[in-house]
PQR file with spaces between the fields and no chain letter, atoms N, CA, C, O and H, PARSE charges and radii, in Angstrom:
ATOM       1  N    MET     1     -38.560   22.590   44.224 -0.4000 1.5000
ATOM       2  CA   MET     1     -37.737   23.665   43.701 -0.0000 2.0000
ATOM       3  C    MET     1     -37.121   23.265   42.366  0.5500 1.7000
ATOM       4  O    MET     1     -37.045   24.074   41.441 -0.5500 1.4000
ATOM       5  N    ILE     2     -36.685   22.021   42.272 -0.4000 1.5000
ATOM       6  CA   ILE     2     -36.100   21.553   41.013 -0.0000 2.0000
ATOM       7  C    ILE     2     -37.153   21.588   39.909  0.5500 1.7000
ATOM       8  O    ILE     2     -36.856   21.906   38.758 -0.5500 1.4000
ATOM       9  H    ILE     2     -36.747   21.364   43.023  0.4000 1.0000
ATOM      10  N    PHE     3     -38.394   21.255   40.283 -0.4000 1.5000
ATOM      11  CA   PHE     3     -39.478   21.279   39.299 -0.0000 2.0000
ATOM      12  C    PHE     3     -39.664   22.681   38.721  0.5500 1.7000
ATOM      13  O    PHE     3     -39.904   22.835   37.524 -0.5500 1.4000
ATOM      14  H    PHE     3     -38.636   20.997   41.218  0.4000 1.0000
ATOM      15  N    LEU     4     -39.555   23.700   39.569 -0.4000 1.5000
ATOM      16  CA   LEU     4     -39.702   25.079   39.094 -0.0000 2.0000
ATOM      17  C    LEU     4     -38.560   25.465   38.162  0.5500 1.7000
ATOM      18  O    LEU     4     -38.774   26.165   37.173 -0.5500 1.4000
ATOM      19  H    LEU     4     -39.361   23.575   40.542  0.4000 1.0000
ATOM      20  N    LEU     5     -37.360   25.015   38.471 -0.4000 1.5000
ATOM      21  CA   LEU     5     -36.222   25.316   37.597 -0.0000 2.0000
ATOM      22  C    LEU     5     -36.357   24.620   36.245  0.5500 1.7000
ATOM      23  O    LEU     5     -36.001   25.186   35.212 -0.5500 1.4000
ATOM      24  H    LEU     5     -37.186   24.446   39.275  0.4000 1.0000
ATOM      25  N    VAL     6     -36.872   23.391   36.256 -0.4000 1.5000
ATOM      26  CA   VAL     6     -37.096   22.675   34.993 -0.0000 2.0000
ATOM      27  C    VAL     6     -38.151   23.397   34.167  0.5500 1.7000
ATOM      28  O    VAL     6     -38.017   23.507   32.948 -0.5500 1.4000
ATOM      29  H    VAL     6     -37.161   22.931   37.096  0.4000 1.0000
ATOM      30  N    LEU     7     -39.201   23.890   34.821 -0.4000 1.5000
ATOM      31  CA   LEU     7     -40.228   24.637   34.090 -0.0000 2.0000
ATOM      32  C    LEU     7     -39.668   25.921   33.491  0.5500 1.7000
ATOM      33  O    LEU     7     -40.015   26.288   32.368 -0.5500 1.4000
ATOM      34  H    LEU     7     -39.310   23.801   35.811  0.4000 1.0000
ATOM      35  N    LEU     8     -38.805   26.603   34.236 -0.4000 1.5000
ATOM      36  CA   LEU     8     -38.188   27.819   33.710 -0.0000 2.0000
ATOM      37  C    LEU     8     -37.308   27.493   32.512  0.5500 1.7000
ATOM      38  O    LEU     8     -37.348   28.202   31.506 -0.5500 1.4000
ATOM      39  H    LEU     8     -38.524   26.305   35.148  0.4000 1.0000
ATOM      40  N    LEU     9     -36.519   26.435   32.604 -0.4000 1.5000
ATOM      41  CA   LEU     9     -35.668   26.030   31.488 -0.0000 2.0000
ATOM      42  C    LEU     9     -36.512   25.666   30.274  0.5500 1.7000
ATOM      43  O    LEU     9     -36.172   26.033   29.149 -0.5500 1.4000
ATOM      44  H    LEU     9     -36.487   25.859   33.421  0.4000 1.0000
ATOM      45  N    LEU    10     -37.603   24.952   30.493 -0.4000 1.5000
ATOM      46  CA   LEU    10     -38.497   24.588   29.396 -0.0000 2.0000
ATOM      47  C    LEU    10     -39.100   25.830   28.749  0.5500 1.7000
ATOM      48  O    LEU    10     -39.218   25.897   27.525 -0.5500 1.4000
ATOM      49  H    LEU    10     -37.879   24.654   31.406  0.4000 1.0000
ATOM      50  N    ALA    11     -39.481   26.810   29.559 -0.4000 1.5000
ATOM      51  CA   ALA    11     -40.031   28.053   29.011 -0.0000 2.0000
ATOM      52  C    ALA    11     -38.993   28.773   28.163  0.5500 1.7000
ATOM      53  O    ALA    11     -39.313   29.277   27.087 -0.5500 1.4000
ATOM      54  H    ALA    11     -39.385   26.755   30.553  0.4000 1.0000
ATOM      55  N    LEU    12     -37.755   28.825   28.635 -0.4000 1.5000
ATOM      56  CA   LEU    12     -36.699   29.494   27.866 -0.0000 2.0000
ATOM      57  C    LEU    12     -36.429   28.781   26.544  0.5500 1.7000
ATOM      58  O    LEU    12     -36.243   29.430   25.515 -0.5500 1.4000
ATOM      59  H    LEU    12     -37.494   28.415   29.510  0.4000 1.0000
ATOM      60  N    VAL    13     -36.407   27.452   26.567 -0.4000 1.5000
ATOM      61  CA   VAL    13     -36.185   26.690   25.331 -0.0000 2.0000
ATOM      62  C    VAL    13     -37.328   26.925   24.355  0.5500 1.7000
ATOM      63  O    VAL    13     -37.100   27.127   23.162 -0.5500 1.4000
ATOM      64  H    VAL    13     -36.558   26.925   27.403  0.4000 1.0000
ATOM      65  N    LEU    14     -38.554   26.899   24.858 -0.4000 1.5000
ATOM      66  CA   LEU    14     -39.700   27.107   23.970 -0.0000 2.0000
ATOM      67  C    LEU    14     -39.725   28.518   23.404  0.5500 1.7000
ATOM      68  O    LEU    14     -40.119   28.707   22.254 -0.5500 1.4000
ATOM      69  H    LEU    14     -38.740   26.735   25.826  0.4000 1.0000
ATOM      70  N    PHE    15     -39.313   29.518   24.188 -0.4000 1.5000
ATOM      71  CA   PHE    15     -39.230   30.875   23.657 -0.0000 2.0000
ATOM      72  C    PHE    15     -38.162   30.950   22.571  0.5500 1.7000
ATOM      73  O    PHE    15     -38.341   31.659   21.581 -0.5500 1.4000
ATOM      74  H    PHE    15     -38.992   29.364   25.123  0.4000 1.0000
ATOM      75  N    GLY    16     -37.056   30.230   22.741 -0.4000 1.5000
ATOM      76  CA   GLY    16     -36.006   30.211   21.724 -0.0000 2.0000
ATOM      77  C    GLY    16     -36.493   29.602   20.421  0.5500 1.7000
ATOM      78  O    GLY    16     -36.236   30.137   19.342 -0.5500 1.4000
ATOM      79  H    GLY    16     -36.911   29.654   23.546  0.4000 1.0000
ATOM      80  N    PHE    17     -37.201   28.475   20.526 -0.4000 1.5000
ATOM      81  CA   PHE    17     -37.740   27.849   19.323 -0.0000 2.0000
ATOM      82  C    PHE    17     -38.931   28.629   18.769  0.5500 1.7000
ATOM      83  O    PHE    17     -39.321   28.435   17.618 -0.5500 1.4000
ATOM      84  H    PHE    17     -37.409   28.041   21.403  0.4000 1.0000
ATOM      85  N    GLY    18     -39.498   29.496   19.572 -0.4000 1.5000
ATOM      86  CA   GLY    18     -40.646   30.287   19.137 -0.0000 2.0000
ATOM      87  C    GLY    18     -40.338   31.213   17.981  0.5500 1.7000
ATOM      88  O    GLY    18     -41.237   31.596   17.232 -0.5500 1.4000
ATOM      89  H    GLY    18     -39.181   29.654   20.508  0.4000 1.0000
ATOM      90  N    PHE    19     -39.079   31.576   17.829 -0.4000 1.5000
ATOM      91  CA   PHE    19     -38.710   32.395   16.681 -0.0000 2.0000
ATOM      92  C    PHE    19     -38.813   31.599   15.390  0.5500 1.7000
ATOM      93  O    PHE    19     -39.031   32.166   14.319 -0.5500 1.4000
ATOM      94  H    PHE    19     -38.349   31.265   18.437  0.4000 1.0000
ATOM      95  N    VAL    20     -38.656   30.288   15.493 -0.4000 1.5000
ATOM      96  CA   VAL    20     -38.723   29.430   14.308 -0.0000 2.0000
ATOM      97  C    VAL    20     -40.159   28.974   14.062  0.5500 1.7000
ATOM      98  O    VAL    20     -40.643   29.011   12.930 -0.5500 1.4000
ATOM      99  H    VAL    20     -38.479   29.828   16.363  0.4000 1.0000
ATOM     100  N    VAL    21     -40.822   28.554   15.104 -0.4000 1.5000
ATOM     101  CA   VAL    21     -42.181   28.031   14.986 -0.0000 2.0000
ATOM     102  C    VAL    21     -43.106   28.905   15.845  0.5500 1.7000
ATOM     103  O    VAL    21     -43.083   28.809   17.072 -0.5500 1.4000
ATOM     104  H    VAL    21     -40.429   28.525   16.023  0.4000 1.0000
ATOM     105  N    PRO    22     -43.910   29.748   15.212 -0.5600 1.5000
ATOM     106  CA   PRO    22     -44.751   30.691   15.973  0.2800 2.0000
ATOM     107  C    PRO    22     -45.740   30.030   16.936  0.5500 1.7000
ATOM     108  O    PRO    22     -46.131   30.646   17.928 -0.5500 1.4000
ATOM     109  N    LEU    23     -46.150   28.792   16.665 -0.4000 1.5000
ATOM     110  CA   LEU    23     -47.101   28.119   17.550 -0.0000 2.0000
ATOM     111  C    LEU    23     -46.497   27.850   18.924  0.5500 1.7000
ATOM     112  O    LEU    23     -47.222   27.763   19.914 -0.5500 1.4000
ATOM     113  H    LEU    23     -45.833   28.291   15.860  0.4000 1.0000
ATOM     114  N    LEU    24     -45.177   27.717   18.990 -0.4000 1.5000
ATOM     115  CA   LEU    24     -44.527   27.448   20.270 -0.0000 2.0000
ATOM     116  C    LEU    24     -44.559   28.653   21.204  0.5500 1.7000
ATOM     117  O    LEU    24     -44.329   28.508   22.405 -0.5500 1.4000
ATOM     118  H    LEU    24     -44.588   27.788   18.185  0.4000 1.0000
ATOM     119  N    TRP    25     -44.843   29.847   20.669 -0.4000 1.5000
ATOM     120  CA   TRP    25     -44.977   31.018   21.539 -0.0000 2.0000
ATOM     121  C    TRP    25     -46.106   30.795   22.538  0.5500 1.7000
ATOM     122  O    TRP    25     -45.994   31.181   23.702 -0.5500 1.4000
ATOM     123  H    TRP    25     -45.030   29.965   19.694  0.4000 1.0000
ATOM     124  N    ILE    26     -47.182   30.179   22.088 -0.4000 1.5000
ATOM     125  CA   ILE    26     -48.320   29.920   22.977 -0.0000 2.0000
ATOM     126  C    ILE    26     -47.926   28.923   24.059  0.5500 1.7000
ATOM     127  O    ILE    26     -48.227   29.120   25.236 -0.5500 1.4000
ATOM     128  H    ILE    26     -47.272   29.866   21.143  0.4000 1.0000
ATOM     129  N    ALA    27     -47.251   27.849   23.652 -0.4000 1.5000
ATOM     130  CA   ALA    27     -46.813   26.843   24.624 -0.0000 2.0000
ATOM     131  C    ALA    27     -45.829   27.448   25.619  0.5500 1.7000
ATOM     132  O    ALA    27     -45.894   27.150   26.811 -0.5500 1.4000
ATOM     133  H    ALA    27     -47.007   27.688   22.696  0.4000 1.0000
ATOM     134  N    ALA    28     -44.925   28.289   25.142 -0.4000 1.5000
ATOM     135  CA   ALA    28     -43.946   28.920   26.029 -0.0000 2.0000
ATOM     136  C    ALA    28     -44.636   29.854   27.017  0.5500 1.7000
ATOM     137  O    ALA    28     -44.259   29.909   28.188 -0.5500 1.4000
ATOM     138  H    ALA    28     -44.873   28.531   24.173  0.4000 1.0000
ATOM     139  N    ALA    29     -45.630   30.578   26.556 -0.4000 1.5000
ATOM     140  CA   ALA    29     -46.356   31.480   27.450 -0.0000 2.0000
ATOM     141  C    ALA    29     -47.100   30.697   28.531  0.5500 1.7000
ATOM     142  O    ALA    29     -47.135   31.114   29.689 -0.5500 1.4000
ATOM     143  H    ALA    29     -45.936   30.533   25.605  0.4000 1.0000
ATOM     144  N    VAL    30     -47.689   29.569   28.158 -0.4000 1.5000
ATOM     145  CA   VAL    30     -48.396   28.734   29.131 -0.0000 2.0000
ATOM     146  C    VAL    30     -47.421   28.198   30.177  0.5500 1.7000
ATOM     147  O    VAL    30     -47.711   28.232   31.373 -0.5500 1.4000
ATOM     148  H    VAL    30     -47.661   29.230   27.218  0.4000 1.0000
ATOM     149  N    VAL    31     -46.266   27.701   29.729 -0.4000 1.5000
ATOM     150  CA   VAL    31     -45.262   27.178   30.666 -0.0000 2.0000
ATOM     151  C    VAL    31     -44.765   28.282   31.588  0.5500 1.7000
ATOM     152  O    VAL    31     -44.579   28.056   32.784 -0.5500 1.4000
ATOM     153  H    VAL    31     -46.030   27.673   28.758  0.4000 1.0000
ATOM     154  N    LEU    32     -44.550   29.467   31.045 -0.4000 1.5000
ATOM     155  CA   LEU    32     -44.079   30.581   31.859 -0.0000 2.0000
ATOM     156  C    LEU    32     -45.120   30.982   32.910  0.5500 1.7000
ATOM     157  O    LEU    32     -44.767   31.272   34.053 -0.5500 1.4000
ATOM     158  H    LEU    32     -44.702   29.651   30.074  0.4000 1.0000
ATOM     159  N    ILE    33     -46.382   30.998   32.530 -0.4000 1.5000
ATOM     160  CA   ILE    33     -47.442   31.336   33.477 -0.0000 2.0000
ATOM     161  C    ILE    33     -47.531   30.291   34.582  0.5500 1.7000
ATOM     162  O    ILE    33     -47.697   30.631   35.754 -0.5500 1.4000
ATOM     163  H    ILE    33     -46.668   30.763   31.601  0.4000 1.0000
ATOM     164  N    VAL    34     -47.421   29.009   34.203 -0.4000 1.5000
ATOM     165  CA   VAL    34     -47.445   27.942   35.209 -0.0000 2.0000
ATOM     166  C    VAL    34     -46.270   28.087   36.164  0.5500 1.7000
ATOM     167  O    VAL    34     -46.416   27.885   37.369 -0.5500 1.4000
ATOM     168  H    VAL    34     -47.286   28.733   33.251  0.4000 1.0000
ATOM     169  N    TRP    35     -45.102   28.436   35.628 -0.4000 1.5000
ATOM     170  CA   TRP    35     -43.915   28.607   36.469 -0.0000 2.0000
ATOM     171  C    TRP    35     -44.109   29.757   37.449  0.5500 1.7000
ATOM     172  O    TRP    35     -43.798   29.627   38.633 -0.5500 1.4000
ATOM     173  H    TRP    35     -44.983   28.600   34.648  0.4000 1.0000
ATOM     174  N    ILE    36     -44.620   30.879   36.959 -0.4000 1.5000
ATOM     175  CA   ILE    36     -44.825   32.042   37.828 -0.0000 2.0000
ATOM     176  C    ILE    36     -45.866   31.735   38.903  0.5500 1.7000
ATOM     177  O    ILE    36     -45.677   32.090   40.066 -0.5500 1.4000
ATOM     178  H    ILE    36     -44.872   30.985   35.997  0.4000 1.0000
ATOM     179  N    LEU    37     -46.957   31.083   38.524 -0.4000 1.5000
ATOM     180  CA   LEU    37     -47.982   30.741   39.511 -0.0000 2.0000
ATOM     181  C    LEU    37     -47.451   29.750   40.542  0.5500 1.7000
ATOM     182  O    LEU    37     -47.748   29.873   41.730 -0.5500 1.4000
ATOM     183  H    LEU    37     -47.111   30.795   37.579  0.4000 1.0000
ATOM     184  N    GLY    38     -46.675   28.778   40.099 -0.4000 1.5000
ATOM     185  CA   GLY    38     -46.085   27.815   41.027 -0.0000 2.0000
ATOM     186  C    GLY    38     -45.113   28.475   41.978  0.5500 1.7000
ATOM     187  O    GLY    38     -45.079   28.145   43.164 -0.5500 1.4000
ATOM     188  H    GLY    38     -46.434   28.678   39.133  0.4000 1.0000
ATOM     189  N    PHE    39     -44.322   29.403   41.470 -0.4000 1.5000
ATOM     190  CA   PHE    39     -43.373   30.119   42.317 -0.0000 2.0000
ATOM     191  C    PHE    39     -44.108   30.969   43.344  0.5500 1.7000
ATOM     192  O    PHE    39     -43.735   30.990   44.517 -0.5500 1.4000
ATOM     193  H    PHE    39     -44.350   29.671   40.507  0.4000 1.0000
ATOM     194  N    ALA    40     -45.150   31.670   42.908 -0.4000 1.5000
ATOM     195  CA   ALA    40     -45.921   32.515   43.821 -0.0000 2.0000
ATOM     196  C    ALA    40     -46.646   31.666   44.859  0.5500 1.7000
ATOM     197  O    ALA    40     -46.712   32.040   46.030 -0.5500 1.4000
ATOM     198  H    ALA    40     -45.453   31.653   41.956  0.4000 1.0000
ATOM     199  N    ARG    41     -47.179   30.545   44.446 -0.4000 1.5000
ATOM     200  CA   ARG    41     -47.892   29.666   45.375 -0.0000 2.0000
ATOM     201  C    ARG    41     -46.932   29.073   46.398  0.5500 1.7000
ATOM     202  O    ARG    41     -47.268   28.956   47.577 -0.5500 1.4000
ATOM     203  H    ARG    41     -47.124   30.241   43.495  0.4000 1.0000
ATOM     204  N    HIS    42     -45.753   28.703   45.952 -0.4000 1.5000
ATOM     205  CA   HIS    42     -44.752   28.135   46.852 -0.0000 2.0000
ATOM     206  C    HIS    42     -44.324   29.163   47.887  0.5500 1.7000
ATOM     207  O    HIS    42     -44.183   28.831   49.064 -0.5500 1.4000
ATOM     208  H    HIS    42     -45.480   28.798   44.994  0.4000 1.0000
ATOM     209  N    ARG    43     -44.116   30.398   47.470 -0.4000 1.5000
ATOM     210  CA   ARG    43     -43.687   31.452   48.392 -0.0000 2.0000
ATOM     211  C    ARG    43     -44.783   31.754   49.413  0.5500 1.7000
ATOM     212  O    ARG    43     -44.492   31.970   50.590 -0.5500 1.4000
ATOM     213  H    ARG    43     -44.230   30.667   46.514  0.4000 1.0000
ATOM     214  N    ARG    44     -46.022   31.770   48.976 -0.4000 1.5000
ATOM     215  CA   ARG    44     -47.122   32.095   49.870 -0.0000 2.0000
ATOM     216  C    ARG    44     -47.365   30.956   50.861  0.5500 1.7000
ATOM     217  O    ARG    44     -47.729   31.215   52.008 -0.5500 1.4000
ATOM     218  H    ARG    44     -46.259   31.595   48.020  0.4000 1.0000
ATOM     219  N    GLY    45     -47.175   29.721   50.450 -0.4000 1.5000
ATOM     220  CA   GLY    45     -47.447   28.575   51.303 -0.0000 2.0000
ATOM     221  C    GLY    45     -46.457   28.407   52.432  0.5500 1.7000
ATOM     222  O    GLY    45     -46.783   27.757   53.426 -0.5500 1.4000
ATOM     223  H    GLY    45     -46.879   29.510   49.518  0.4000 1.0000
ATOM     224  N    HIS    46     -45.268   28.961   52.327 -0.4000 1.5000
ATOM     225  CA   HIS    46     -44.239   28.779   53.346 -0.0000 2.0000
ATOM     226  C    HIS    46     -44.007   30.044   54.153  0.5500 1.7000
ATOM     227  O    HIS    46     -42.950   30.193   54.765 -0.5500 1.4000
ATOM     228  H    HIS    46     -45.003   29.489   51.520  0.4000 1.0000
ATOM     229  N    ARG    47     -44.949   30.938   54.170 -0.4000 1.5000
ATOM     230  CA   ARG    47     -44.781   32.197   54.896 -0.0000 2.0000
ATOM     231  C    ARG    47     -44.774   31.929   56.402  0.5500 1.7000
ATOM     232  O    ARG    47     -45.642   31.232   56.928 -0.5500 1.4000
ATOM     233  H    ARG    47     -45.808   30.817   53.673  0.4000 1.0000
ATOM     234  N    GLY    48     -43.782   32.494   57.081 -0.4000 1.5000
ATOM     235  CA   GLY    48     -43.734   32.403   58.522 -0.0000 2.0000
ATOM     236  C    GLY    48     -43.080   31.151   59.072  0.5500 1.7000
ATOM     237  O    GLY    48     -42.923   31.040   60.288 -0.5500 1.4000
ATOM     238  H    GLY    48     -43.077   33.061   56.654  0.4000 1.0000
ATOM     239  N    ARG    49     -42.699   30.223   58.249 -0.4000 1.5000
ATOM     240  CA   ARG    49     -42.096   28.996   58.748 -0.0000 2.0000
ATOM     241  C    ARG    49     -40.588   29.093   58.889  0.5500 1.7000
ATOM     242  O    ARG    49     -39.986   28.301   59.614 -0.5500 1.4000
ATOM     243  H    ARG    49     -42.826   30.312   57.261  0.4000 1.0000
ATOM     244  N    GLY    50     -39.977   30.032   58.222 -0.4000 1.5000
ATOM     245  CA   GLY    50     -38.520   30.135   58.271 -0.0000 2.0000
ATOM     246  C    GLY    50     -37.877   29.094   57.374  0.5500 1.7000
ATOM     247  O    GLY    50     -38.440   28.705   56.351 -0.5500 1.4000
ATOM     248  H    GLY    50     -40.467   30.675   57.633  0.4000 1.0000
ATOM     249  N    ARG    51     -36.711   28.653   57.760 -0.4000 1.5000
ATOM     250  CA   ARG    51     -36.021   27.645   56.950 -0.0000 2.0000
ATOM     251  C    ARG    51     -36.703   26.301   57.083  0.5500 1.7000
ATOM     252  O    ARG    51     -37.334   26.006   58.097 -0.5500 1.4000
ATOM     253  H    ARG    51     -36.254   28.969   58.592  0.4000 1.0000
ATOM     254  N    ARG    52     -36.571   25.504   56.065 -0.4000 1.5000
ATOM     255  CA   ARG    52     -37.296   24.248   56.015 -0.0000 2.0000
ATOM     256  C    ARG    52     -36.822   23.259   57.079  0.5500 1.7000
ATOM     257  O    ARG    52     -37.638   22.629   57.751 -0.5500 1.4000
ATOM     258  H    ARG    52     -36.058   25.744   55.240  0.4000 1.0000
ATOM     259  N    TYR    53     -35.512   23.123   57.231 -0.4000 1.5000
ATOM     260  CA   TYR    53     -34.968   22.144   58.163 -0.0000 2.0000
ATOM     261  C    TYR    53     -34.226   22.823   59.313  0.5500 1.7000
ATOM     262  O    TYR    53     -33.238   22.280   59.807 -0.5500 1.4000
ATOM     263  H    TYR    53     -34.849   23.635   56.685  0.4000 1.0000
ATOM     264  N    ALA    54     -34.671   23.968   59.738 -0.4000 1.5000
ATOM     265  CA   ALA    54     -33.952   24.722   60.771 -0.0000 2.0000
ATOM     266  C    ALA    54     -33.964   23.990   62.112  0.5500 1.7000
ATOM     267  O    ALA    54     -33.004   24.106   62.875 -0.5500 1.4000
ATOM     268  H    ALA    54     -35.474   24.409   59.337  0.4000 1.0000
ATOM     269  N    GLY    55     -35.012   23.248   62.417 -0.4000 1.5000
ATOM     270  CA   GLY    55     -35.101   22.601   63.714 -0.0000 2.0000
ATOM     271  C    GLY    55     -34.598   21.178   63.743  0.5500 1.7000
ATOM     272  O    GLY    55     -34.742   20.504   64.764 -0.5500 1.4000
ATOM     273  H    GLY    55     -35.791   23.154   61.797  0.4000 1.0000
ATOM     274  N    SER    56     -34.012   20.694   62.665 -0.4000 1.5000
ATOM     275  CA   SER    56     -33.628   19.286   62.611 -0.0000 2.0000
ATOM     276  C    SER    56     -32.131   19.068   62.797  0.5500 1.7000
ATOM     277  O    SER    56     -31.599   18.051   62.352 -0.5500 1.4000
ATOM     278  H    SER    56     -33.895   21.241   61.836  0.4000 1.0000
ATOM     279  N    ARG    57     -31.452   19.996   63.439 -0.4000 1.5000
ATOM     280  CA   ARG    57     -30.017   19.797   63.684 -0.0000 2.0000
ATOM     281  C    ARG    57     -29.821   18.795   64.810  0.5500 1.7000
ATOM     282  O    ARG    57     -30.587   18.768   65.773 -0.5500 1.4000
ATOM     283  H    ARG    57     -31.884   20.822   63.801  0.4000 1.0000
ATOM     284  N    ARG    58     -28.788   17.974   64.681 -0.4000 1.5000
ATOM     285  CA   ARG    58     -28.520   16.962   65.713 -0.0000 2.0000
ATOM     286  C    ARG    58     -27.193   17.195   66.350  0.5500 1.7000
ATOM     287  O    ARG    58     -26.796   16.445   67.241 -0.5500 1.4000
ATOM     288  H    ARG    58     -28.166   17.996   63.899  0.4000 1.0000
């Protein structure tokens, strides 16, 4: 989850610098696509399991 947040932050920073350097728009778009795909893959992979540590209460 932290990795996805770092990717989102990186995409936002690259979009901000994209106004100054047009080549960074491409890099920002790639990072954003990777973030969206990772988020979608993560959501699909945990379907039906419920909470991650729901059964580990002591």
